[in-house]
Coordinates of C-alpha atoms in Angstrom, one line a residue:
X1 CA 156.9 -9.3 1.5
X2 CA 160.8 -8.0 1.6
X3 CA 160.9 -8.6 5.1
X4 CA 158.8 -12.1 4.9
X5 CA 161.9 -12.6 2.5
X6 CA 164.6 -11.5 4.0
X7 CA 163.9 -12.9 8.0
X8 CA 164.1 -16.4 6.1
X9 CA 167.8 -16.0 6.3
X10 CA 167.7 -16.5 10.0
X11 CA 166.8 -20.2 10.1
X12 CA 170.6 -20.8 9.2
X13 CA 171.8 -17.9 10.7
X14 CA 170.3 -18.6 14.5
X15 CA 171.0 -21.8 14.3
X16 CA 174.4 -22.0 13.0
X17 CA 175.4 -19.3 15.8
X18 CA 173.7 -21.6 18.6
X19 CA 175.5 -24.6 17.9
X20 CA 178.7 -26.5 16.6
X21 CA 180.3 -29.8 16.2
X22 CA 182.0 -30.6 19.8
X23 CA 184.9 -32.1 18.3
X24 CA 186.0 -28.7 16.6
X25 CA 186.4 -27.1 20.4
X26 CA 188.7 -28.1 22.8
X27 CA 187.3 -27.9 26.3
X28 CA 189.1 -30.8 27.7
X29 CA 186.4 -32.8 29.6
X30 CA 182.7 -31.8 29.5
X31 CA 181.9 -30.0 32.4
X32 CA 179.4 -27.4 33.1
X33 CA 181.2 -25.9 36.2
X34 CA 182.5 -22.7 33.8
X35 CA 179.0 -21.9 32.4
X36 CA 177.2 -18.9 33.3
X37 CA 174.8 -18.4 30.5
X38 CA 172.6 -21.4 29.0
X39 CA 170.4 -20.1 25.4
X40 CA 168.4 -23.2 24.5
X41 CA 166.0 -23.1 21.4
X42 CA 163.6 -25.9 21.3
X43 CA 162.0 -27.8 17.7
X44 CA 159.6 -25.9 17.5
X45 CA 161.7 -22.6 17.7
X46 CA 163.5 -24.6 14.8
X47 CA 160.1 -25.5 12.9
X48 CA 159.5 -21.6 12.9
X49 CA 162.6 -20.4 12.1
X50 CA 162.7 -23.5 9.4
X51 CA 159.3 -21.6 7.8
X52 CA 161.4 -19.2 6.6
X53 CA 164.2 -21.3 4.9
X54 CA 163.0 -20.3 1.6
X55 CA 164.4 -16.8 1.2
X56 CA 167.4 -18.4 2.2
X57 CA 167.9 -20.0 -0.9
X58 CA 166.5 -16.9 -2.8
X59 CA 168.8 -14.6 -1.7
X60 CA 171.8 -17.1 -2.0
X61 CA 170.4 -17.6 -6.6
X62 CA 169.9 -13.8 -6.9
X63 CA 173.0 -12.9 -4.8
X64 CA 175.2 -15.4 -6.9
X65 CA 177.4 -13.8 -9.4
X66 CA 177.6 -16.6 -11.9
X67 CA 180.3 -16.5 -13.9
X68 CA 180.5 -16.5 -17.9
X69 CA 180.5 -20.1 -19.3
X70 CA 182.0 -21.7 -22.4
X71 CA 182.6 -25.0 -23.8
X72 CA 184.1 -26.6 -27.1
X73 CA 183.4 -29.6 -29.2
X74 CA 183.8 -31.0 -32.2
X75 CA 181.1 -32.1 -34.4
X76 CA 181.0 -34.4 -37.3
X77 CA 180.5 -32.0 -40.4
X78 CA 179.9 -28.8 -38.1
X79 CA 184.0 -29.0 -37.4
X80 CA 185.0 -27.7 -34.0
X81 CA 181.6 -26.1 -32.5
X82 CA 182.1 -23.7 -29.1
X83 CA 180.1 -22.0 -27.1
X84 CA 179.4 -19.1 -24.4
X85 CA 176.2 -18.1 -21.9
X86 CA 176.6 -14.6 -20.5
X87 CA 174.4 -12.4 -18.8
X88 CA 172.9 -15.4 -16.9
X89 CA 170.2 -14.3 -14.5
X90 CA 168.1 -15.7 -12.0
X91 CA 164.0 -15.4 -12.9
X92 CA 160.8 -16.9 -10.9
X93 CA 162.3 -19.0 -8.4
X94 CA 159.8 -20.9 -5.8
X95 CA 160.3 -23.4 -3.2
X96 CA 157.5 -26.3 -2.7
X97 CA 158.5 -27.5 0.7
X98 CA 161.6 -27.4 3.5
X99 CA 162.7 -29.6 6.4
X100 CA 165.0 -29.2 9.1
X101 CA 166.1 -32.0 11.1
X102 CA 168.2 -31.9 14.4
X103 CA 170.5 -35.1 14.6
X104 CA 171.7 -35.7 17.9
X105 CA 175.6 -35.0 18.9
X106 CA 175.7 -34.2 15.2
X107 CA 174.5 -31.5 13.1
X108 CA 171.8 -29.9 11.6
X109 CA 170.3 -30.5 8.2
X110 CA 168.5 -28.3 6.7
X111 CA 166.3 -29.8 3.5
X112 CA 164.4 -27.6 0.6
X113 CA 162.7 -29.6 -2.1
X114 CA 161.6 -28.6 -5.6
X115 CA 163.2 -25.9 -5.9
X116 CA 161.8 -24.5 -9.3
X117 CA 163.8 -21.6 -11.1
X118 CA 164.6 -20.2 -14.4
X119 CA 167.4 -18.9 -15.8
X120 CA 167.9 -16.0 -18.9
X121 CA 171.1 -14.9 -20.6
X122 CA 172.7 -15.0 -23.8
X123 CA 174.0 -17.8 -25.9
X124 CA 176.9 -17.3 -28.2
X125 CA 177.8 -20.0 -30.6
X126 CA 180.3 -20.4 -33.7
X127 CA 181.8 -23.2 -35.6
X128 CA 184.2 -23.5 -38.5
X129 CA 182.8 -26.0 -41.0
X130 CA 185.3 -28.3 -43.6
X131 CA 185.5 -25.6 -45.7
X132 CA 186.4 -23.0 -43.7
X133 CA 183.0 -21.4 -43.5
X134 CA 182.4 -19.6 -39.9
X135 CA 179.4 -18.5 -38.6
X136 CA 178.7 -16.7 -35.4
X137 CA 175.3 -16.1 -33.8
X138 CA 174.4 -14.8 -30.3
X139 CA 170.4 -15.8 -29.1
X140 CA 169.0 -15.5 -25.5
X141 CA 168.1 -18.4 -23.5
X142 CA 165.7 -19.6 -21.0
X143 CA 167.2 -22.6 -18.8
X144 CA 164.7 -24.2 -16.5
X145 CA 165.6 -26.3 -13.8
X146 CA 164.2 -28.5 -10.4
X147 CA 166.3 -28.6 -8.1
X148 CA 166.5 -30.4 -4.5
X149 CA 168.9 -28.5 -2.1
X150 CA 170.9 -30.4 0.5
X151 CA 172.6 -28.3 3.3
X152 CA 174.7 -30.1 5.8
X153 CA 176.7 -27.9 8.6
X154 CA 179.6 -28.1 10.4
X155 CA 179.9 -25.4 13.3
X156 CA 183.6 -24.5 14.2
X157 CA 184.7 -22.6 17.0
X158 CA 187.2 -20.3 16.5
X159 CA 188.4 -17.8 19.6
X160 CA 185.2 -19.1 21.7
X161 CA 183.0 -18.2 19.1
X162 CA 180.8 -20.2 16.7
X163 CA 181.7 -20.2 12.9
X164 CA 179.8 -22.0 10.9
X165 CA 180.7 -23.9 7.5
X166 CA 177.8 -24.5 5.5
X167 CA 179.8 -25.6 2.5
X168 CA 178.5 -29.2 2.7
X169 CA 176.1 -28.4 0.0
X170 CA 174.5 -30.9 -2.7
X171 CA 172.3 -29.1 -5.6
X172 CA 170.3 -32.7 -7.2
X173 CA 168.8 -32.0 -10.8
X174 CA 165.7 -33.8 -11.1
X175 CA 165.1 -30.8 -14.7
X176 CA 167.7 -29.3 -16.9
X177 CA 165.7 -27.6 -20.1
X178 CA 167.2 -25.3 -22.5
X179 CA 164.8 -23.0 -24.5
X180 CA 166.4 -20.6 -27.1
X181 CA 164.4 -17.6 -28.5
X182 CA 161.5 -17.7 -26.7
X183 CA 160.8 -21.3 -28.8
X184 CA 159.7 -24.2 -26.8
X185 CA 159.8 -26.6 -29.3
X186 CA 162.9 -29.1 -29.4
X187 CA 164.9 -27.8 -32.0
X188 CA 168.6 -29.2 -33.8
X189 CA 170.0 -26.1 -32.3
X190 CA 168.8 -26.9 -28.9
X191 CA 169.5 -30.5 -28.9
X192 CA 173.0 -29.8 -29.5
X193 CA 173.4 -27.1 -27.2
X194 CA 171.6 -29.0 -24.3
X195 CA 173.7 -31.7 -24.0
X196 CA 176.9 -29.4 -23.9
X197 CA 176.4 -27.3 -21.2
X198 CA 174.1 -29.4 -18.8
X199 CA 176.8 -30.7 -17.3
X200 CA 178.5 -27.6 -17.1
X201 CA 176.2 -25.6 -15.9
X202 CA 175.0 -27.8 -13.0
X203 CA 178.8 -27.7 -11.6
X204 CA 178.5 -23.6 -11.8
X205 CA 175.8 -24.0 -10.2
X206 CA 176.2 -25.4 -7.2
X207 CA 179.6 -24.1 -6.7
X208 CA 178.2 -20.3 -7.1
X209 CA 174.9 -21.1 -4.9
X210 CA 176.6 -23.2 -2.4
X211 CA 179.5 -20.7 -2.0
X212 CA 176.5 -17.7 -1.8
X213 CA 174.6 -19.6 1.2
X214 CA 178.3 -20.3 2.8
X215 CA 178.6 -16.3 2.9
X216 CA 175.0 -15.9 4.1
X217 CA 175.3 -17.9 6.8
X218 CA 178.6 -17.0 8.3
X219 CA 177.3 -13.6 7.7
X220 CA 174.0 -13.9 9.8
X221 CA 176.2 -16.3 12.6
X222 CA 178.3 -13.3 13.2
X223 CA 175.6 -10.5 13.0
X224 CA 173.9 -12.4 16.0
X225 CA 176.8 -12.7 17.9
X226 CA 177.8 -9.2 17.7
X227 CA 174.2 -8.4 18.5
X228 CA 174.1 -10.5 21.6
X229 CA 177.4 -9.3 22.6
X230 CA 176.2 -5.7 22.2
X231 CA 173.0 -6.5 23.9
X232 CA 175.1 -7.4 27.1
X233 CA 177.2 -4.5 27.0
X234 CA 177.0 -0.9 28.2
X235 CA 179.4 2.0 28.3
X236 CA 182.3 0.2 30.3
X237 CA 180.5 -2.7 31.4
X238 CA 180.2 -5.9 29.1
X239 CA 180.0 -10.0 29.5
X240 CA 181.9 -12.5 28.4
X241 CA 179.4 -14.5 25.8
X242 CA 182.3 -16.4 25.0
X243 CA 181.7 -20.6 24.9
X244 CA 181.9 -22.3 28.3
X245 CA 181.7 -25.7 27.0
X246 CA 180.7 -27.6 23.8
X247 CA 177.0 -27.2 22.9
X248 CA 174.2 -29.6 22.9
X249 CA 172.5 -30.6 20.1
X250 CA 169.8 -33.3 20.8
X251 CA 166.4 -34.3 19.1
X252 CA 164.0 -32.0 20.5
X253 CA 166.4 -28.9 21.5
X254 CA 169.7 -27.1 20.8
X255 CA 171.8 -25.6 23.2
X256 CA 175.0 -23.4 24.0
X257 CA 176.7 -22.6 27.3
X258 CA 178.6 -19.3 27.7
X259 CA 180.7 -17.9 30.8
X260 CA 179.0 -14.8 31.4
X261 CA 181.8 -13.4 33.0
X262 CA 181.4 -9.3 33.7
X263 CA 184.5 -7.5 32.4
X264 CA 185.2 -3.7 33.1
X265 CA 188.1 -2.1 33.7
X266 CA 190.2 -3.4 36.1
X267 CA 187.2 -5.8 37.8
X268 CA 188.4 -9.4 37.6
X269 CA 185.0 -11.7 37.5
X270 CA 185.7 -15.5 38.3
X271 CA 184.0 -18.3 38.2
X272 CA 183.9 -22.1 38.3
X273 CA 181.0 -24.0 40.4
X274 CA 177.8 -23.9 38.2
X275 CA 175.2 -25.5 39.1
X276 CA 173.9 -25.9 35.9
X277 CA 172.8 -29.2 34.1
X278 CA 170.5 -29.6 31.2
X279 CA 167.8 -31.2 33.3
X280 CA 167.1 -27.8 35.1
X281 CA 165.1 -26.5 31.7
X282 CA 162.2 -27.9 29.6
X283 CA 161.0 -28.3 26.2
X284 CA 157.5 -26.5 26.1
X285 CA 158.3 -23.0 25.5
X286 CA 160.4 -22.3 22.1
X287 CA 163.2 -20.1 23.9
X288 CA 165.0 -20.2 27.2
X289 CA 167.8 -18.0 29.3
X290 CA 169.0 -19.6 32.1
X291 CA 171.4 -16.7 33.9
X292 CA 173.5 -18.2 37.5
X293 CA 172.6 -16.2 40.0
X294 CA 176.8 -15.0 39.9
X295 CA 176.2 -12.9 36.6
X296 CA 173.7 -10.9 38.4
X297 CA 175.6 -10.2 41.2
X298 CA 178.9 -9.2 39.2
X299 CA 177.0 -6.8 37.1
X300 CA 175.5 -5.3 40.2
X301 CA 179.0 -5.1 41.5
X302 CA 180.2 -3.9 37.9
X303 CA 177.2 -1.1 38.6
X304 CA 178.4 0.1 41.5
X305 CA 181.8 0.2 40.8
X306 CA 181.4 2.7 37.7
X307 CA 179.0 4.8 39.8
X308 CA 175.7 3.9 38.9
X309 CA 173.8 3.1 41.9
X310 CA 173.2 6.9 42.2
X311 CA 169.6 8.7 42.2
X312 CA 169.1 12.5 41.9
X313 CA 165.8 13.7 43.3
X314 CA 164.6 17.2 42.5
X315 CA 161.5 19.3 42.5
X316 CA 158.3 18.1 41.7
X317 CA 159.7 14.2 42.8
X318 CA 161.2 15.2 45.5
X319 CA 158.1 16.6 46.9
X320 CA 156.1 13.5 46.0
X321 CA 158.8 11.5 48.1
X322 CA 158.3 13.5 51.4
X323 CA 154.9 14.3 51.5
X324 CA 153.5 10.9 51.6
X325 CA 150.3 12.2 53.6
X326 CA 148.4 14.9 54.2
X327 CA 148.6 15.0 57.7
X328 CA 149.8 17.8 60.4
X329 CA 152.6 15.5 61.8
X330 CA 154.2 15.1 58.4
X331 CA 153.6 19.1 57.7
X332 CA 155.6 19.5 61.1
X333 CA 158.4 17.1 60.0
X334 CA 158.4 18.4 56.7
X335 CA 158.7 21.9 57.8
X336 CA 161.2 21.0 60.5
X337 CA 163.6 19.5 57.8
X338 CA 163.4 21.6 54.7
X339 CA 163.6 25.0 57.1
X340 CA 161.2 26.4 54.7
X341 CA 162.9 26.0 51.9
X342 CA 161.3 25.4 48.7
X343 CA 161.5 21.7 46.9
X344 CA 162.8 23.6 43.9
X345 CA 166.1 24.5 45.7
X346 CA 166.6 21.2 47.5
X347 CA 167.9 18.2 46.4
X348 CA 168.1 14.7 47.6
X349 CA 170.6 11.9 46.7
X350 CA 170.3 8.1 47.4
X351 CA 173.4 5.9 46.6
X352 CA 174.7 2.6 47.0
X353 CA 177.6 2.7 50.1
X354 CA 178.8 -0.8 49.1
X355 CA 178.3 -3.2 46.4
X356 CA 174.9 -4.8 46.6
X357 CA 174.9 -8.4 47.3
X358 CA 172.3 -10.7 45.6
X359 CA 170.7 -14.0 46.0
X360 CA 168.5 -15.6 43.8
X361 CA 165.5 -17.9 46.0
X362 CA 162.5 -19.2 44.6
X363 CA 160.6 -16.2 46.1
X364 CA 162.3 -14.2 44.3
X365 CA 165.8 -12.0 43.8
X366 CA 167.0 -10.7 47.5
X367 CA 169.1 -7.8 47.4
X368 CA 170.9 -6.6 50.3
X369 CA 172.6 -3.2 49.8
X370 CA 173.3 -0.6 52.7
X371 CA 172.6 2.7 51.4
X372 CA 172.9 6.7 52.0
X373 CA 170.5 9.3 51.6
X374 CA 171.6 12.9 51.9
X375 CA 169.1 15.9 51.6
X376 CA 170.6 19.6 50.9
X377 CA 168.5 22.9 50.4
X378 CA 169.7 26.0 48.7
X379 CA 168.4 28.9 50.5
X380 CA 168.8 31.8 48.6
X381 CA 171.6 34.4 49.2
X382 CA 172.9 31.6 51.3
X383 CA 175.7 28.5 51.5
X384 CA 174.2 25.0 50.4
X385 CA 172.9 22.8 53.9
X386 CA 172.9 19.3 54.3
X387 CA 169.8 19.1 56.6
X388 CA 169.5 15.4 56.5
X389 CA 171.7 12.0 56.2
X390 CA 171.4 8.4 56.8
X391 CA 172.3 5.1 55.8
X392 CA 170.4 2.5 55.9
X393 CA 170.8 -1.0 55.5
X394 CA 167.9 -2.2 53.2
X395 CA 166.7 -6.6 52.2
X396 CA 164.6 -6.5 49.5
X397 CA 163.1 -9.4 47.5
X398 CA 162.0 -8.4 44.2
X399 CA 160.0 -10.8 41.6
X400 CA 160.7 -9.8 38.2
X401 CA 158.3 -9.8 34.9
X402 CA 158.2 -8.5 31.8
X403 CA 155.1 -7.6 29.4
X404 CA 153.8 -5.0 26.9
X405 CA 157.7 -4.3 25.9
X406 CA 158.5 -3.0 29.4
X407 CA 160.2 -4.8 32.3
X408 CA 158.4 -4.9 35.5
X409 CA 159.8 -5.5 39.4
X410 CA 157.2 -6.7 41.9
X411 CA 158.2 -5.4 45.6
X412 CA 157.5 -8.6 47.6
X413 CA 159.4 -7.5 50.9
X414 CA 161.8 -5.2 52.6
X415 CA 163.3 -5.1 55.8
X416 CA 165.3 -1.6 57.1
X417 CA 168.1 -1.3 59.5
X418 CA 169.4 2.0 60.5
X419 CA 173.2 3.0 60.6
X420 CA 174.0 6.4 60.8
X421 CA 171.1 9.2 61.2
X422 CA 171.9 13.4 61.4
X423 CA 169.1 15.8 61.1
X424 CA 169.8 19.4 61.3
X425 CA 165.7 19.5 62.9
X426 CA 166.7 16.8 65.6
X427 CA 170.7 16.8 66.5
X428 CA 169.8 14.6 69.2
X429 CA 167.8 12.2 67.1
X430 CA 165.2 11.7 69.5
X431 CA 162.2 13.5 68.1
X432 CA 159.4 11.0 67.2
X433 CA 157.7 13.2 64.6
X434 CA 160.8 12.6 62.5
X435 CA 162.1 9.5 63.2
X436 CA 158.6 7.9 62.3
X437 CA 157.8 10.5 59.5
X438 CA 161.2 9.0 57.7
X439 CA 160.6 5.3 58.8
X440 CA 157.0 5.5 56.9
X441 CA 158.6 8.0 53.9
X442 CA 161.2 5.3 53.7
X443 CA 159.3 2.0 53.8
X444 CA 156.1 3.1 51.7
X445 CA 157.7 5.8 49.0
X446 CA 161.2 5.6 49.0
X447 CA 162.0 2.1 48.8
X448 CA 159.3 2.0 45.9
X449 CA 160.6 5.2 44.0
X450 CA 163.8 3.7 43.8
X451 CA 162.3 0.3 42.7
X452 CA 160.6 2.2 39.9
X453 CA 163.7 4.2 39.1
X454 CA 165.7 1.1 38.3
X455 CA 162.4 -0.4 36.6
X456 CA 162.4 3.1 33.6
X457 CA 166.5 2.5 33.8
X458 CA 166.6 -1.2 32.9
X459 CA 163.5 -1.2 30.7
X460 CA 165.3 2.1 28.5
X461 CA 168.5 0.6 28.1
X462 CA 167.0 -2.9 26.8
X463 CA 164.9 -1.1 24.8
X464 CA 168.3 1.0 23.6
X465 CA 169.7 -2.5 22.4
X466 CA 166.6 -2.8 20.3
X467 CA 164.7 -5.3 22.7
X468 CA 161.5 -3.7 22.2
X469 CA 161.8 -4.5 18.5
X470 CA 161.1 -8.0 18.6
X471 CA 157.8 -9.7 19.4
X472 CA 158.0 -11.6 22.4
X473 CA 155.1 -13.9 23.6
X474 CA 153.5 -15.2 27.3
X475 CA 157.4 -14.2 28.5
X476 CA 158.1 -15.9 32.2
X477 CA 161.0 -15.1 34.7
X478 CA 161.4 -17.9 36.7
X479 CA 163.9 -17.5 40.0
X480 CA 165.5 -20.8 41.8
X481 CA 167.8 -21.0 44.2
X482 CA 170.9 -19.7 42.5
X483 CA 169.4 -19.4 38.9
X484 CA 167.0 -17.6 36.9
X485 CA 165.6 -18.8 34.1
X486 CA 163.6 -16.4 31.1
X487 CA 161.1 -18.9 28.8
X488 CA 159.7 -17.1 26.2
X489 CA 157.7 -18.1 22.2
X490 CA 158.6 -15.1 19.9
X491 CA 157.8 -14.4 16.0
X492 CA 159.1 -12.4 13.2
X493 CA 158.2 -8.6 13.5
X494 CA 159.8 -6.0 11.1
X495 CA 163.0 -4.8 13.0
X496 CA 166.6 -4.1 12.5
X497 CA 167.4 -6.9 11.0
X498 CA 165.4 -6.2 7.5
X499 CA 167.7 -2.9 7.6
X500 CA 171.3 -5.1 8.1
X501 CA 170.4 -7.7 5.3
X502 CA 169.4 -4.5 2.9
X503 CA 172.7 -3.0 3.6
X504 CA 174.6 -6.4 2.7
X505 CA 172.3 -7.5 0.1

């Protein structure tokens, strides 16, 4: 149930980080040519989140620190009569029902009704009578109260980012009832006491709740951003989730465009014809991604420039790669190349020569890359050989999916062109046992192995950002031409986030 609580707290916080009023950015006019990244979460991604609303409010009444109040009055034969509740606590709040509503090109208003709670402290009273008599008496109190909650936001953006201002906040009383000692029967004590503080207290109230949900919010806003932010950076390599242009907010969806520009080191990623436009995504599925096919192709560029596109093969793998068949032709080749020498002092290495270039088609991602493989043995007692290097210049087209936590990549096609071949076996390059033994090692294992390679890579360092955490549903990665779009549903599971609001509340 801690967690059922505390996930409650992202209906305002995913939603105040998503959008913000347009007229607190300026972008100058509204143009889509910038963006690079489009997140939109559709109504019913808001009805779900909305579910949780409750524990909003929860955490904002036990979170408040209420301050001590007091009051004086005077009284017709009591003299001058004042008054003090301490110690006031928050006791058996519940929620009946919550609505969120999406006003177009406006805001988002979140409403919780009957909102039933009771309060406990300690009431302090004295008054000086005509005669100078004083008495002083301290009883606890029970207040209990309905409430209907009002939240109205305003999103700002301050340095690109989203910061949200949920300050617009209206606490209605519908009941205000003071009980003193455990006695619920109307007493003089209590009738004179209730109408003192009522008023009072409802003005504490709603400045210490409202204030509390404020913090919560702004809280949760930048606890996302920092967590998308993170999510898109690795080592050196980061993108620019910074605003593009003013977000969307419309009856059915909300939306936010971001630049998605790939920084690292002294790489300079630019960017300005988009093709985006809202029509290019729907409203069945709760959450969609839409990536330009230019932030995939700057953080392959980004990858090859810090010297990732680079795959050590050794032992065991190594002799998976070359012995593709059982066969006397391959034995020959294999024999011929490796000079005897044992897979467990050789070594092969595949690398990018250039930076990849990629194109996104409705088939699927194309990536055209040329690409060197060297192969060295270690004789013993011996200098280190190169026996074997070429380059090749490889199209692939790649369809990409993702299920049971683990990303997936199809190998639709591939197409091979040799560059540059040298084979200890075959200076001349002219022996058909080898050339045909690495055409087939090539085309059926290699190209796969290193498919697969970059499959474990990307699925571990998603999974290091905590991807595998969340529960994604029916997910669907859908390529165009010059666009990919990710459509997903999701729920609530128990991740990180449960362990970030514990910390903070």
């Amino acid at each position: 149930m801690l967690w059922a609580g505390r996930m409650r707290l992202v209906t305002l916080g995913i939603l105040l980080m998503l959008v913000h009023a347009s007229a607190a950015c300026e972008f100058g006019s509204f143009s889509y040519s910038l963006t690079g990244i489009v997140c939109r979460m559709t109504k019913p991604a808001a009805l779900l989140l909305n579910q949780e609303t409750a524990q909003v409010i929860q955490a904002a009444f036990r979170n408040a620190q209420f301050p001590n109040i007091t009051g004086e009055r005077s009284m017709r034969l009591l003299g001058k009569v004042s008054y003090g509740l301490t110690n006031i606590q928050v006791n058996d709040l519940s929620i009946e029902q919550s609505e969120v509503e999406l006003r177009e090109d406006d805001a988002i208003h979140i409403s919780i009704r009957n909102v039933t709670a009771t309060f406990k402290g300690t009431l302090t009273y004295g008054y000086a009578g005509a005669w100078l008599l004083k008495l002083f008496h301290s009883v606890d109190f029970e207040i209990h109260s309905s409430i209907d909650l009002q939240i109205n936001t305003e999103l700002m953006c301050q340095k690109d980012k989203v910061t949200p201002d949920a300050s617009d906040c209206y606490l209605t009383f519908h009941k205000l009832t003071l009980h003193l000692q455990g006695d619920k029967e109307p007493g003089w004590l209590k009738q004179l006491f209730t109408d003192f503080i009522s008023f009072t207290l409802k003005l504490v109230l709603k400045s210490e709740v409202c204030k509390e949900i404020n913090s919560l919010a702004q809280m949760l806003a930048n606890f996302i951003q920092d967590l998308a932010e993170n999510f898109v950076q690795d080592g050196d390599i980061k993108v620019d989730l910074s605003l593009a242009s003013a977000p969307l907010i419309k009856a059915n969806y909300l939306e936010s465009h971001h630049k998605g520009l790939v920084v690292y080191k002294n790489y300079s990623d630019v960017f300005s014809d988009s093709i985006y436009s809202p029509p290019l995504l729907t409203e069945s599925r709760m959450l969609y991604f839409w990536l330009s096919e230019h932030v995939l192709s700057s953080l392959a560029s980004a990858a090859f420039l810090d010297q990732r596109l680079l795959l050590t093969i050794r032992g065991e793998e190594l002799q998976a790669l070359f012995e593709t068949e059982d066969t006397a032709e391959q034995q020959k080749a294999v024999q011929m190349i490796f000079q005897g020498t044992s897979y467990n002092n050789s070594v092969a290495k595949v690398w990018s020569l250039a930076q990849p270039q990629i194109s996104v088609q409705p088939e699927g991602t194309i990536v055209k890359s040329l690409v060197a493989m060297e192969v060295s043995i270690f004789p013993p007692g011996e200098e280190p050989l190169v026996v074997l290097y070429m380059e090749k210049e490889t199209t692939v087209t790649i369809q990409a999916a993702y299920a049971e936590k683990k990303l997936i990549l199809h190998l639709l096609d591939s197409r091979i062109e040799s560059k540059a071949f040298q084979c200890t076996a075959d200076p001349s390059g002219n022996d058909p046992s080898i050339r045909n033994f690495l055409k087939t090692m090539i085309s059926v294992v290699g190209i796969p192995e290193v498919i697969s390679r970059i499959e474990l890579a990307l699925t571990s360092l998603m999974n290091s950002k905590g991807l595998h955490l969340f529960d994604i549903k029916n997910p669907e990665i859908i390529t165009r031409k010059g666009y990919v779009i990710v459509q997903l549903d999701f729920s609530f599971p128990n991740h990180l986030l449960l362990d970030f609001l514990e910390k903070r509340l």
